[in-house]
């Protein structure tokens, strides 16, 4: 069925290092993927998205890579800062089924940045 | 512009009671979706409303219901509360449907005792 999961539930990095957060998805029909950041006490916040016809997209300090062959998504954060500490979720949308589509979230990875 | 506003922020209810949560979307957004977030299950989709009509529904029992008003504000109701309903309830608004362009509120933390 539709499910989005994460390889690593927690990730601890040193300030200034690069971070890589991974995500596996099972629905090969998904064609839109989003990474969200959720800080304590707040709702998820959009970071970056990518469509299935792309394999890489860059934003400010963040890059999302999509490998459709192995159904894998990753979020790279360059020069990680203490303010990046949060839970990161990948999410997918499969809109191939008419109006019955929705955003499905993975379980989340907790990123801790050590000063 | 103002973000998505959810009220109340915190709520404590007793098993068997019912509860109503409110969500005011960003001005101009016509779609409101609701999610339940728990440590064990993560973020699970409840339902989506667009122009006062429910467009999509997740796999939750009938005790969970919602509605949307003409000003796009939405409410969700949970009747006959169970301990397992304790969760953070998040709403997200967007211009269109399907999960694109979501902006989330900070959620309502519901504790059932």
PDB file of C-alpha atoms in Angstrom:
ATOM      1  CA  UNK A   1       0.000   0.000   0.000  1.00  0.00           C
ATOM      2  CA  UNK A   2       1.015   3.629   0.197  1.00  0.00           C
ATOM      3  CA  UNK A   3       3.684   4.257   2.791  1.00  0.00           C
ATOM      4  CA  UNK A   4       6.624   6.525   3.223  1.00  0.00           C
ATOM      5  CA  UNK A   5       9.340   5.569   5.660  1.00  0.00           C
ATOM      6  CA  UNK A   6      12.700   6.797   6.853  1.00  0.00           C
ATOM      7  CA  UNK A   7      15.916   4.832   7.175  1.00  0.00           C
ATOM      8  CA  UNK A   8      17.203   6.676  10.241  1.00  0.00           C
ATOM      9  CA  UNK A   9      14.977   7.874  13.047  1.00  0.00           C
ATOM     10  CA  UNK A  10      17.695  10.082  14.582  1.00  0.00           C
ATOM     11  CA  UNK A  11      20.695  11.921  13.220  1.00  0.00           C
ATOM     12  CA  UNK A  12      23.254  13.850  15.242  1.00  0.00           C
ATOM     13  CA  UNK A  13      25.763  16.122  13.499  1.00  0.00           C
ATOM     14  CA  UNK A  14      28.294  18.768  14.394  1.00  0.00           C
ATOM     15  CA  UNK A  15      27.595  22.387  13.549  1.00  0.00           C
ATOM     16  CA  UNK A  16      29.051  23.199  10.155  1.00  0.00           C
ATOM     17  CA  UNK A  17      28.895  19.630   8.868  1.00  0.00           C
ATOM     18  CA  UNK A  18      26.618  18.551   6.053  1.00  0.00           C
ATOM     19  CA  UNK A  19      23.553  16.475   6.934  1.00  0.00           C
ATOM     20  CA  UNK A  20      21.841  13.846   4.846  1.00  0.00           C
ATOM     21  CA  UNK A  21      18.370  12.629   5.736  1.00  0.00           C
ATOM     22  CA  UNK A  22      17.012   9.665   3.828  1.00  0.00           C
ATOM     23  CA  UNK A  23      13.524   8.507   2.964  1.00  0.00           C
ATOM     24  CA  UNK A  24      12.159   5.417   1.233  1.00  0.00           C
ATOM     25  CA  UNK A  25       8.763   5.387  -0.418  1.00  0.00           C
ATOM     26  CA  UNK A  26       6.753   2.458  -1.668  1.00  0.00           C
ATOM     27  CA  UNK A  27       4.215   4.014  -4.039  1.00  0.00           C
ATOM     28  CA  UNK A  28       5.832   4.050  -7.462  1.00  0.00           C
ATOM     29  CA  UNK A  29       2.920   6.157  -8.755  1.00  0.00           C
ATOM     30  CA  UNK A  30       3.827   9.088  -6.516  1.00  0.00           C
ATOM     31  CA  UNK A  31       4.858  12.039  -8.614  1.00  0.00           C
ATOM     32  CA  UNK A  32       5.448  14.836  -6.154  1.00  0.00           C
ATOM     33  CA  UNK A  33       7.604  14.833  -3.052  1.00  0.00           C
ATOM     34  CA  UNK A  34       8.075  17.376  -0.312  1.00  0.00           C
ATOM     35  CA  UNK A  35      10.381  17.769   2.658  1.00  0.00           C
ATOM     36  CA  UNK A  36       9.003  19.402   5.790  1.00  0.00           C
ATOM     37  CA  UNK A  37      10.735  20.625   8.926  1.00  0.00           C
ATOM     38  CA  UNK A  38       8.916  20.559  12.247  1.00  0.00           C
ATOM     39  CA  UNK A  39      10.309  22.406  15.217  1.00  0.00           C
ATOM     40  CA  UNK A  40       9.089  21.761  18.725  1.00  0.00           C
ATOM     41  CA  UNK A  41       5.671  23.266  19.338  1.00  0.00           C
ATOM     42  CA  UNK A  42       5.104  24.144  15.700  1.00  0.00           C
ATOM     43  CA  UNK A  43       3.472  22.630  12.672  1.00  0.00           C
ATOM     44  CA  UNK A  44       5.447  21.253   9.722  1.00  0.00           C
ATOM     45  CA  UNK A  45       7.087  23.892   7.570  1.00  0.00           C
ATOM     46  CA  UNK A  46       7.766  23.467   3.846  1.00  0.00           C
ATOM     47  CA  UNK A  47      11.460  23.194   2.950  1.00  0.00           C
ATOM     48  CA  UNK A  48      11.712  22.020  -0.638  1.00  0.00           C
ATOM     49  CA  UNK A  49       9.812  19.932  -3.150  1.00  0.00           C
ATOM     50  CA  UNK A  50      10.575  17.914  -6.263  1.00  0.00           C
ATOM     51  CA  UNK A  51       8.530  16.412  -9.065  1.00  0.00           C
ATOM     52  CA  UNK A  52       9.077  12.897 -10.300  1.00  0.00           C
ATOM     53  CA  UNK A  53      10.396  14.127 -13.651  1.00  0.00           C
ATOM     54  CA  UNK A  54      13.424  15.578 -11.858  1.00  0.00           C
ATOM     55  CA  UNK A  55      16.219  13.875  -9.946  1.00  0.00           C
ATOM     56  CA  UNK A  56      17.690  16.873  -8.165  1.00  0.00           C
ATOM     57  CA  UNK A  57      16.557  20.245  -6.943  1.00  0.00           C
ATOM     58  CA  UNK A  58      18.481  22.832  -4.972  1.00  0.00           C
ATOM     59  CA  UNK A  59      17.368  25.511  -2.587  1.00  0.00           C
ATOM     60  CA  UNK A  60      19.135  27.684  -0.106  1.00  0.00           C
ATOM     61  CA  UNK A  61      21.546  25.309   1.716  1.00  0.00           C
ATOM     62  CA  UNK A  62      19.261  22.378   0.909  1.00  0.00           C
ATOM     63  CA  UNK A  63      19.240  19.874  -1.922  1.00  0.00           C
ATOM     64  CA  UNK A  64      16.712  17.139  -2.565  1.00  0.00           C
ATOM     65  CA  UNK A  65      17.684  14.069  -4.566  1.00  0.00           C
ATOM     66  CA  UNK A  66      15.172  11.640  -6.011  1.00  0.00           C
ATOM     67  CA  UNK A  67      16.041   8.153  -7.198  1.00  0.00           C
ATOM     68  CA  UNK A  68      12.916   6.653  -8.731  1.00  0.00           C
ATOM     69  CA  UNK A  69      14.647   3.392  -9.580  1.00  0.00           C
ATOM     70  CA  UNK A  70      15.053   2.462  -5.932  1.00  0.00           C
ATOM     71  CA  UNK A  71      12.243   4.734  -4.684  1.00  0.00           C
ATOM     72  CA  UNK A  72      14.530   6.777  -2.497  1.00  0.00           C
ATOM     73  CA  UNK A  73      14.497  10.428  -1.535  1.00  0.00           C
ATOM     74  CA  UNK A  74      17.136  12.357   0.386  1.00  0.00           C
ATOM     75  CA  UNK A  75      17.507  15.814   1.853  1.00  0.00           C
ATOM     76  CA  UNK A  76      20.975  17.312   2.081  1.00  0.00           C
ATOM     77  CA  UNK A  77      21.559  20.281   4.353  1.00  0.00           C
ATOM     78  CA  UNK A  78      24.823  22.115   3.849  1.00  0.00           C
ATOM     79  CA  UNK A  79      26.727  23.701   6.720  1.00  0.00           C
ATOM     80  CA  UNK A  80      24.191  22.540   9.295  1.00  0.00           C
ATOM     81  CA  UNK A  81      23.358  25.098  11.957  1.00  0.00           C
ATOM     82  CA  UNK A  82      21.816  24.756  15.435  1.00  0.00           C
ATOM     83  CA  UNK A  83      18.606  26.264  14.036  1.00  0.00           C
ATOM     84  CA  UNK A  84      18.309  23.249  11.746  1.00  0.00           C
ATOM     85  CA  UNK A  85      17.629  21.009  14.747  1.00  0.00           C
ATOM     86  CA  UNK A  86      14.125  19.656  14.199  1.00  0.00           C
ATOM     87  CA  UNK A  87      12.187  16.657  12.953  1.00  0.00           C
ATOM     88  CA  UNK A  88      12.269  16.288   9.188  1.00  0.00           C
ATOM     89  CA  UNK A  89       9.496  14.559   7.264  1.00  0.00           C
ATOM     90  CA  UNK A  90       9.346  13.459   3.698  1.00  0.00           C
ATOM     91  CA  UNK A  91       5.910  13.386   2.105  1.00  0.00           C
ATOM     92  CA  UNK A  92       4.491  12.239  -1.200  1.00  0.00           C
ATOM     93  CA  UNK A  93       1.471  12.844  -3.369  1.00  0.00           C
ATOM     94  CA  UNK A  94       0.064  10.417  -5.870  1.00  0.00           C
ATOM     95  CA  UNK A  95      -2.415  12.367  -7.967  1.00  0.00           C
ATOM     96  CA  UNK A  96      -2.875   9.743 -10.637  1.00  0.00           C
ATOM     97  CA  UNK A  97      -6.152   8.542  -9.164  1.00  0.00           C
ATOM     98  CA  UNK A  98      -8.461  11.447  -9.928  1.00  0.00           C
ATOM     99  CA  UNK A  99      -9.596  13.464  -6.923  1.00  0.00           C
ATOM    100  CA  UNK A 100      -8.670  10.848  -4.345  1.00  0.00           C
ATOM    101  CA  UNK A 101      -5.168  12.041  -3.673  1.00  0.00           C
ATOM    102  CA  UNK A 102      -3.620  13.364  -0.523  1.00  0.00           C
ATOM    103  CA  UNK A 103      -0.320  14.131   1.085  1.00  0.00           C
ATOM    104  CA  UNK A 104       1.163  11.073   2.824  1.00  0.00           C
ATOM    105  CA  UNK A 105       3.904  11.622   5.379  1.00  0.00           C
ATOM    106  CA  UNK A 106       6.808   9.497   6.492  1.00  0.00           C
ATOM    107  CA  UNK A 107       7.544   8.869  10.163  1.00  0.00           C
ATOM    108  CA  UNK A 108      10.191  11.566  10.532  1.00  0.00           C
ATOM    109  CA  UNK A 109      13.877  11.891  11.414  1.00  0.00           C
ATOM    110  CA  UNK A 110      15.073  13.879  14.393  1.00  0.00           C
ATOM    111  CA  UNK A 111      18.098  15.973  13.477  1.00  0.00           C
ATOM    112  CA  UNK A 112      20.208  17.252  16.361  1.00  0.00           C
ATOM    113  CA  UNK A 113      22.969  19.742  15.653  1.00  0.00           C
ATOM    114  CA  UNK A 114      25.732  19.881  18.254  1.00  0.00           C
ATOM    115  CA  UNK A 115      27.540  23.230  18.689  1.00  0.00           C
TER     116      UNK A 115
ATOM    117  CA  UNK B   1      -0.072  37.952   6.245  1.00  0.00           C
ATOM    118  CA  UNK B   2      -1.545  35.975   9.102  1.00  0.00           C
ATOM    119  CA  UNK B   3      -0.805  32.272   9.152  1.00  0.00           C
ATOM    120  CA  UNK B   4      -3.071  29.344   9.845  1.00  0.00           C
ATOM    121  CA  UNK B   5      -4.646  29.746  13.270  1.00  0.00           C
ATOM    122  CA  UNK B   6      -5.742  26.796  15.347  1.00  0.00           C
ATOM    123  CA  UNK B   7      -7.672  27.082  18.572  1.00  0.00           C
ATOM    124  CA  UNK B   8      -7.390  26.103  21.268  1.00  0.00           C
ATOM    125  CA  UNK B   9      -3.668  25.285  21.533  1.00  0.00           C
ATOM    126  CA  UNK B  10      -4.150  22.835  24.383  1.00  0.00           C
ATOM    127  CA  UNK B  11      -7.130  20.839  25.540  1.00  0.00           C
ATOM    128  CA  UNK B  12      -7.715  18.225  28.214  1.00  0.00           C
ATOM    129  CA  UNK B  13     -10.835  16.098  27.974  1.00  0.00           C
ATOM    130  CA  UNK B  14     -12.233  13.059  29.727  1.00  0.00           C
ATOM    131  CA  UNK B  15     -12.949   9.747  28.022  1.00  0.00           C
ATOM    132  CA  UNK B  16     -16.415   9.709  26.548  1.00  0.00           C
ATOM    133  CA  UNK B  17     -16.636  13.451  26.045  1.00  0.00           C
ATOM    134  CA  UNK B  18     -16.630  15.183  22.705  1.00  0.00           C
ATOM    135  CA  UNK B  19     -14.395  17.950  21.455  1.00  0.00           C
ATOM    136  CA  UNK B  20     -14.446  20.573  18.699  1.00  0.00           C
ATOM    137  CA  UNK B  21     -11.268  22.041  17.263  1.00  0.00           C
ATOM    138  CA  UNK B  22     -11.119  25.116  15.064  1.00  0.00           C
ATOM    139  CA  UNK B  23      -8.908  26.122  12.161  1.00  0.00           C
ATOM    140  CA  UNK B  24      -8.809  29.504  10.426  1.00  0.00           C
ATOM    141  CA  UNK B  25      -6.943  29.288   7.109  1.00  0.00           C
ATOM    142  CA  UNK B  26      -4.753  31.858   5.468  1.00  0.00           C
ATOM    143  CA  UNK B  27      -6.858  34.537   3.796  1.00  0.00           C
ATOM    144  CA  UNK B  28      -7.744  33.427   0.286  1.00  0.00           C
ATOM    145  CA  UNK B  29      -7.086  29.744   0.904  1.00  0.00           C
ATOM    146  CA  UNK B  30     -10.142  27.635   0.203  1.00  0.00           C
ATOM    147  CA  UNK B  31      -8.855  24.207   1.176  1.00  0.00           C
ATOM    148  CA  UNK B  32      -8.375  22.981   4.719  1.00  0.00           C
ATOM    149  CA  UNK B  33      -6.988  19.568   5.613  1.00  0.00           C
ATOM    150  CA  UNK B  34      -6.678  17.938   8.998  1.00  0.00           C
ATOM    151  CA  UNK B  35      -3.990  15.583  10.266  1.00  0.00           C
ATOM    152  CA  UNK B  36      -3.518  13.645  13.483  1.00  0.00           C
ATOM    153  CA  UNK B  37       0.055  13.413  14.746  1.00  0.00           C
ATOM    154  CA  UNK B  38       1.120  10.832  17.319  1.00  0.00           C
ATOM    155  CA  UNK B  39       4.568   9.494  18.235  1.00  0.00           C
ATOM    156  CA  UNK B  40       3.619   6.001  17.141  1.00  0.00           C
ATOM    157  CA  UNK B  41       1.749   6.648  13.891  1.00  0.00           C
ATOM    158  CA  UNK B  42       3.234   9.940  12.765  1.00  0.00           C
ATOM    159  CA  UNK B  43       1.119  12.258  10.657  1.00  0.00           C
ATOM    160  CA  UNK B  44      -2.093  10.652   9.470  1.00  0.00           C
ATOM    161  CA  UNK B  45      -4.584  12.269   7.135  1.00  0.00           C
ATOM    162  CA  UNK B  46      -8.070  12.821   8.527  1.00  0.00           C
ATOM    163  CA  UNK B  47      -9.969  14.740   5.855  1.00  0.00           C
ATOM    164  CA  UNK B  48      -9.853  17.594   3.398  1.00  0.00           C
ATOM    165  CA  UNK B  49     -12.449  20.280   2.765  1.00  0.00           C
ATOM    166  CA  UNK B  50     -12.730  22.614  -0.181  1.00  0.00           C
ATOM    167  CA  UNK B  51     -15.510  25.139  -0.668  1.00  0.00           C
ATOM    168  CA  UNK B  52     -17.507  23.637   2.215  1.00  0.00           C
ATOM    169  CA  UNK B  53     -17.387  20.131   0.723  1.00  0.00           C
ATOM    170  CA  UNK B  54     -15.413  17.172   2.008  1.00  0.00           C
ATOM    171  CA  UNK B  55     -13.161  16.163  -0.880  1.00  0.00           C
ATOM    172  CA  UNK B  56     -11.184  13.360   0.684  1.00  0.00           C
ATOM    173  CA  UNK B  57     -11.227  11.289   3.840  1.00  0.00           C
ATOM    174  CA  UNK B  58      -8.657   9.172   5.650  1.00  0.00           C
ATOM    175  CA  UNK B  59      -9.102   5.896   7.493  1.00  0.00           C
ATOM    176  CA  UNK B  60     -10.515   7.123  10.760  1.00  0.00           C
ATOM    177  CA  UNK B  61     -13.715   5.978  12.495  1.00  0.00           C
ATOM    178  CA  UNK B  62     -16.936   7.901  12.144  1.00  0.00           C
ATOM    179  CA  UNK B  63     -16.336   9.520  15.533  1.00  0.00           C
ATOM    180  CA  UNK B  64     -14.095  11.925  13.657  1.00  0.00           C
ATOM    181  CA  UNK B  65     -15.982  14.467  11.609  1.00  0.00           C
ATOM    182  CA  UNK B  66     -15.468  17.902  10.218  1.00  0.00           C
ATOM    183  CA  UNK B  67     -17.019  20.751   8.366  1.00  0.00           C
ATOM    184  CA  UNK B  68     -16.090  23.905   6.579  1.00  0.00           C
ATOM    185  CA  UNK B  69     -17.891  27.207   6.608  1.00  0.00           C
ATOM    186  CA  UNK B  70     -18.449  29.704   3.830  1.00  0.00           C
ATOM    187  CA  UNK B  71     -15.505  31.795   5.062  1.00  0.00           C
ATOM    188  CA  UNK B  72     -13.281  28.671   4.706  1.00  0.00           C
ATOM    189  CA  UNK B  73     -12.847  28.271   8.445  1.00  0.00           C
ATOM    190  CA  UNK B  74     -13.042  24.634   9.444  1.00  0.00           C
ATOM    191  CA  UNK B  75     -13.897  22.676  12.531  1.00  0.00           C
ATOM    192  CA  UNK B  76     -13.282  19.072  13.384  1.00  0.00           C
ATOM    193  CA  UNK B  77     -15.216  17.154  15.992  1.00  0.00           C
ATOM    194  CA  UNK B  78     -14.335  13.998  17.839  1.00  0.00           C
ATOM    195  CA  UNK B  79     -17.144  12.315  19.716  1.00  0.00           C
ATOM    196  CA  UNK B  80     -16.932   9.690  22.459  1.00  0.00           C
ATOM    197  CA  UNK B  81     -13.276  10.388  23.105  1.00  0.00           C
ATOM    198  CA  UNK B  82     -10.883   7.517  23.734  1.00  0.00           C
ATOM    199  CA  UNK B  83      -7.469   7.580  25.375  1.00  0.00           C
ATOM    200  CA  UNK B  84      -5.927   6.819  21.992  1.00  0.00           C
ATOM    201  CA  UNK B  85      -7.289  10.045  20.577  1.00  0.00           C
ATOM    202  CA  UNK B  86      -4.648  11.949  22.515  1.00  0.00           C
ATOM    203  CA  UNK B  87      -2.582  13.603  19.826  1.00  0.00           C
ATOM    204  CA  UNK B  88      -1.533  16.812  18.142  1.00  0.00           C
ATOM    205  CA  UNK B  89      -4.177  17.775  15.607  1.00  0.00           C
ATOM    206  CA  UNK B  90      -2.839  19.841  12.750  1.00  0.00           C
ATOM    207  CA  UNK B  91      -4.669  21.673  10.063  1.00  0.00           C
ATOM    208  CA  UNK B  92      -3.211  22.922   6.822  1.00  0.00           C
ATOM    209  CA  UNK B  93      -4.628  25.346   4.326  1.00  0.00           C
ATOM    210  CA  UNK B  94      -3.931  25.866   0.653  1.00  0.00           C
ATOM    211  CA  UNK B  95      -5.418  27.474  -2.442  1.00  0.00           C
ATOM    212  CA  UNK B  96      -6.246  24.182  -4.088  1.00  0.00           C
ATOM    213  CA  UNK B  97      -6.726  20.579  -3.076  1.00  0.00           C
ATOM    214  CA  UNK B  98      -4.561  17.504  -2.846  1.00  0.00           C
ATOM    215  CA  UNK B  99      -1.771  18.608  -0.553  1.00  0.00           C
ATOM    216  CA  UNK B 100      -0.029  21.107  -2.791  1.00  0.00           C
ATOM    217  CA  UNK B 101       1.119  24.326  -1.208  1.00  0.00           C
ATOM    218  CA  UNK B 102       0.147  23.424   2.329  1.00  0.00           C
ATOM    219  CA  UNK B 103       0.725  25.864   5.166  1.00  0.00           C
ATOM    220  CA  UNK B 104       0.298  24.244   8.561  1.00  0.00           C
ATOM    221  CA  UNK B 105      -0.942  25.700  11.783  1.00  0.00           C
ATOM    222  CA  UNK B 106       0.802  25.025  15.089  1.00  0.00           C
ATOM    223  CA  UNK B 107      -1.784  22.473  16.080  1.00  0.00           C
ATOM    224  CA  UNK B 108      -4.073  21.691  18.980  1.00  0.00           C
ATOM    225  CA  UNK B 109      -2.648  19.354  21.588  1.00  0.00           C
ATOM    226  CA  UNK B 110      -5.505  17.147  22.817  1.00  0.00           C
ATOM    227  CA  UNK B 111      -5.036  15.032  25.917  1.00  0.00           C
ATOM    228  CA  UNK B 112      -7.730  12.525  26.834  1.00  0.00           C
ATOM    229  CA  UNK B 113      -7.681  11.334  30.449  1.00  0.00           C
TER     230      UNK B 113
END
